[in-house]
Coordinates of N, CA and C in Angstrom, one line a residue:
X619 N 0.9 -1.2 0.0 CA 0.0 0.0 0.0 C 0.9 1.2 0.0
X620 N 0.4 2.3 -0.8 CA 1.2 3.1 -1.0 C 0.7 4.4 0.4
X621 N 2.1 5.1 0.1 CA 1.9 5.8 2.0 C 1.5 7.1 1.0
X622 N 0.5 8.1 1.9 CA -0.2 9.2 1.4 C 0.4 10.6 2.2
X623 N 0.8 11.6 1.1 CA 1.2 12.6 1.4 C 0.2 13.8 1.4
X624 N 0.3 14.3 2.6 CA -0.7 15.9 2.8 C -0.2 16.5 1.9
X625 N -0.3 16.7 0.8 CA -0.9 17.8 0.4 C -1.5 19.6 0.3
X626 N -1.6 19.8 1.2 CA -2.9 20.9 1.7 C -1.9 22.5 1.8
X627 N -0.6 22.1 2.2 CA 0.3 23.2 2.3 C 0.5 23.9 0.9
X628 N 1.0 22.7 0.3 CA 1.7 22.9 -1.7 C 0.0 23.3 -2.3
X629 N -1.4 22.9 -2.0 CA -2.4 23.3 -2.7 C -2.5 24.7 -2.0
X630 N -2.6 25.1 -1.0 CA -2.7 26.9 -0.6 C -1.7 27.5 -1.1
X631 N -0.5 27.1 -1.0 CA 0.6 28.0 -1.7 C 0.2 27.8 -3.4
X632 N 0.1 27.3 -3.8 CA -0.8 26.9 -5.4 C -2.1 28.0 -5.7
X633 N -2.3 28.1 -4.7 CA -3.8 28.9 -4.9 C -3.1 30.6 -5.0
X634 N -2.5 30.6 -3.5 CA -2.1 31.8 -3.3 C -0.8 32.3 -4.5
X635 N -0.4 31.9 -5.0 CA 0.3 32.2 -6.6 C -0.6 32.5 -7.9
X636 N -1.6 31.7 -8.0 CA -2.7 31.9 -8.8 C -3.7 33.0 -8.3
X637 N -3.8 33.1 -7.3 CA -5.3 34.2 -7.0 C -3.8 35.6 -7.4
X638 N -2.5 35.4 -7.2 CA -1.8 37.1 -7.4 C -1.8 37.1 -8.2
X639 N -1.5 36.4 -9.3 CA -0.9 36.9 -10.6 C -2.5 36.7 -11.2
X640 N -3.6 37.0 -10.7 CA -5.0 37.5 -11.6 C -5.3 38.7 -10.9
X641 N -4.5 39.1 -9.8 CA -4.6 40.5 -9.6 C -5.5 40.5 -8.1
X642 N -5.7 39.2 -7.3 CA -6.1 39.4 -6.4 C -5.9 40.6 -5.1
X643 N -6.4 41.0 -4.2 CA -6.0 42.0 -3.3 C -5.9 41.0 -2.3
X644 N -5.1 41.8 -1.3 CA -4.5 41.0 0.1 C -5.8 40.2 0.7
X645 N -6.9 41.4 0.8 CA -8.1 40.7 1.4 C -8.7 39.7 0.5
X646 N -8.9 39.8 -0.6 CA -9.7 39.1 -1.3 C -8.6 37.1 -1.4
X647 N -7.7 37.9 -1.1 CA -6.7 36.6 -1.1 C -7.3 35.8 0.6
X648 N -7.6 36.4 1.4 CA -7.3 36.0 2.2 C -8.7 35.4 2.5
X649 N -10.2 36.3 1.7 CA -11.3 35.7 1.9 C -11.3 34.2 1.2
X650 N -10.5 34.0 0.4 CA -10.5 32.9 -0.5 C -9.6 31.6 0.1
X651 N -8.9 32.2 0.6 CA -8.1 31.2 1.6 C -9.0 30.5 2.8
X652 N -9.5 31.2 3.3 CA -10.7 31.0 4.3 C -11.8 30.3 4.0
X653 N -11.9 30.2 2.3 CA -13.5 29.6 2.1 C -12.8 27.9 2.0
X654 N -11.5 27.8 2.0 CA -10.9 26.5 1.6 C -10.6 25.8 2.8
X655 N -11.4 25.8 3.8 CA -10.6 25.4 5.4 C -11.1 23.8 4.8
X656 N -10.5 23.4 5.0 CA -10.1 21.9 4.9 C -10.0 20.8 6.1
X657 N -11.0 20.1 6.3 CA -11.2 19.3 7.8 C -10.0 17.9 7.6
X658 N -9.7 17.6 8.1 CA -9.2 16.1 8.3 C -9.6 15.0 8.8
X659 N -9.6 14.1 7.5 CA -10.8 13.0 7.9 C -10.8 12.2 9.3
X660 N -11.9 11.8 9.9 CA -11.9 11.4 10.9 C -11.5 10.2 11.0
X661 N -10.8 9.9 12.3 CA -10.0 8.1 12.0 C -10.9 6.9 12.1
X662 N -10.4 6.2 11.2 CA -11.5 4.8 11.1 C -11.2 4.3 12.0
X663 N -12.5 3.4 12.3 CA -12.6 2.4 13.0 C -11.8 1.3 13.3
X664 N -11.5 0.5 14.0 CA -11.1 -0.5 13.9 C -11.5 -1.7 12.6
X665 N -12.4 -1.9 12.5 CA -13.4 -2.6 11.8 C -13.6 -1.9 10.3
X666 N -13.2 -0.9 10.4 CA -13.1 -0.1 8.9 C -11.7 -0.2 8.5
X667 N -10.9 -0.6 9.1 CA -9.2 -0.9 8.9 C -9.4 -2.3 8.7
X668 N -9.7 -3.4 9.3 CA -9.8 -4.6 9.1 C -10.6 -4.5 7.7
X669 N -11.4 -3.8 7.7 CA -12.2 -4.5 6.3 C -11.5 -4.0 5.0
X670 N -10.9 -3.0 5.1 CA -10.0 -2.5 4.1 C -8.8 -3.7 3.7
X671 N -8.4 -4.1 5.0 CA -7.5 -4.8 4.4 C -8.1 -6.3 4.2
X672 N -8.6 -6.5 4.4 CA -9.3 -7.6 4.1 C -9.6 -7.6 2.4
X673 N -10.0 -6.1 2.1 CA -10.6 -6.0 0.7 C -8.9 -5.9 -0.4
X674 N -8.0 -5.5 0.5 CA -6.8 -5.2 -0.3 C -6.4 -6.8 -0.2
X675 N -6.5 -7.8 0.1 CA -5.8 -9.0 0.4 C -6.6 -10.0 -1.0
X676 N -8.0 -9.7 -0.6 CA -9.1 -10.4 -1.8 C -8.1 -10.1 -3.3
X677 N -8.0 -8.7 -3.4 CA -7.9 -8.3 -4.4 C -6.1 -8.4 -5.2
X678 N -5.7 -8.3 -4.1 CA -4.2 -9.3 -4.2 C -4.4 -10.7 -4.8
X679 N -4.9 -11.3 -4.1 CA -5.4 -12.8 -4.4 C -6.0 -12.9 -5.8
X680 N -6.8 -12.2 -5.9 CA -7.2 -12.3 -7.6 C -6.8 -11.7 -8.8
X681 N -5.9 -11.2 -8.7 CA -4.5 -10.9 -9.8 C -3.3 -11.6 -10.0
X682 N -3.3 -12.6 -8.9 CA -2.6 -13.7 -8.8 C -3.0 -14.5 -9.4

């Protein structure tokens, strides 16, 4: 399984490059930064881990 990288810093700095060079203002940059608040997913279950890998092992198995 492949390991998963955040993201979230390199996408606001991405944004914040793009909203200046269209001529955004400090504020308007900053309202737009604010509409992007970004939650972090809540942690699975026990049982939601188990069944994931359960589904990654099936699917191992039938490519074999």
């Amino acid at each position: 399984m492949s390991r998963v990288r955040d993201r979230t810093e390199d996408f606001k700095e991405s944004v914040r490059v793009a909203a200046l060079s269209h001529g955004y203002t400090e504020s308007q940059l900053a309202a737009l930064m604010s509409s992007f608040i970004i939650r972090k997913p809540s942690p699975k279950s026990p049982f939601t881990n188990a069944a994931i890998k359960t589904v990654e092992l099936c699917s191992c198995a039938i490519l074999f």
